[in-house]
XYZ file of C-alpha atoms in Angstrom:
85
model
C -62.374 -38.569 41.027
C -63.184 -37.209 37.597
C -60.480 -36.838 34.970
C -60.830 -34.022 32.460
C -59.014 -34.094 29.186
C -58.342 -31.031 27.109
C -58.154 -31.577 23.391
C -55.012 -30.156 21.814
C -55.170 -29.845 18.018
C -52.202 -31.149 16.056
C -49.884 -28.797 14.172
C -51.643 -29.706 10.906
C -55.031 -28.953 12.454
C -53.779 -25.600 13.790
C -52.484 -24.724 10.311
C -55.813 -25.694 8.731
C -57.707 -23.547 11.240
C -55.338 -20.639 10.582
C -55.683 -21.033 6.808
C -59.483 -21.013 7.074
C -59.418 -17.924 9.275
C -57.155 -16.163 6.758
C -59.576 -16.945 3.936
C -62.516 -15.683 6.000
C -60.717 -12.473 7.024
C -59.667 -11.664 3.465
C -63.179 -12.396 2.186
C -64.725 -10.135 4.803
C -62.311 -7.276 4.089
C -62.825 -7.550 0.317
C -66.598 -8.074 0.698
C -66.419 -11.375 -1.180
C -67.411 -14.940 -0.363
C -64.875 -17.225 1.230
C -65.404 -19.606 -1.693
C -64.374 -16.898 -4.181
C -61.272 -16.034 -2.140
C -60.345 -19.704 -1.853
C -60.560 -20.098 -5.650
C -58.424 -16.979 -6.164
C -55.823 -18.281 -3.728
C -55.797 -21.730 -5.342
C -55.197 -20.248 -8.810
C -51.928 -18.697 -7.665
C -50.957 -21.388 -5.110
C -51.096 -18.861 -2.270
C -52.155 -21.347 0.383
C -49.483 -24.002 -0.224
C -46.930 -21.502 -1.515
C -47.237 -18.779 1.111
C -49.773 -19.094 3.940
C -48.869 -22.580 5.163
C -45.071 -22.318 4.731
C -45.094 -18.935 6.529
C -47.492 -20.070 9.265
C -44.955 -19.644 12.081
C -44.360 -15.997 11.192
C -47.865 -15.072 10.062
C -49.765 -16.478 13.029
C -47.718 -14.351 15.417
C -48.958 -11.137 13.745
C -52.213 -9.311 14.370
C -55.221 -10.453 12.363
C -55.339 -7.113 10.516
C -51.645 -7.256 9.579
C -52.009 -10.823 8.324
C -55.119 -9.942 6.323
C -53.469 -6.878 4.772
C -50.313 -8.868 3.981
C -52.247 -11.690 2.327
C -54.307 -9.270 0.226
C -51.147 -7.461 -0.861
C -49.390 -10.743 -1.686
C -52.440 -12.123 -3.500
C -52.673 -8.989 -5.640
C -48.961 -9.094 -6.537
C -49.025 -12.813 -7.371
C -52.161 -12.409 -9.496
C -50.540 -9.539 -11.417
C -47.374 -11.578 -11.991
C -49.461 -14.450 -13.380
C -51.662 -12.133 -15.434
C -54.785 -13.102 -13.521
C -57.515 -10.518 -13.099
C -59.312 -10.569 -9.763
């Protein structure tokens, strides 16, 4: 009898996957590289200050809603910090 195991990612791994998919979705919508979006997000602490803490709420939304929300939030936070995109 063969036993099959299904890998279940940890909560931290699920959050990392979600964060990466957010970066990719924003980059695609803004026609930028994921590296450029990551740098923008790091400058304003968007990943640790918004995406990861709000994971439970954000990951239950549609991909388009999450992408639009992150772009809107990124723009507002950059303006507040005086950072030009």
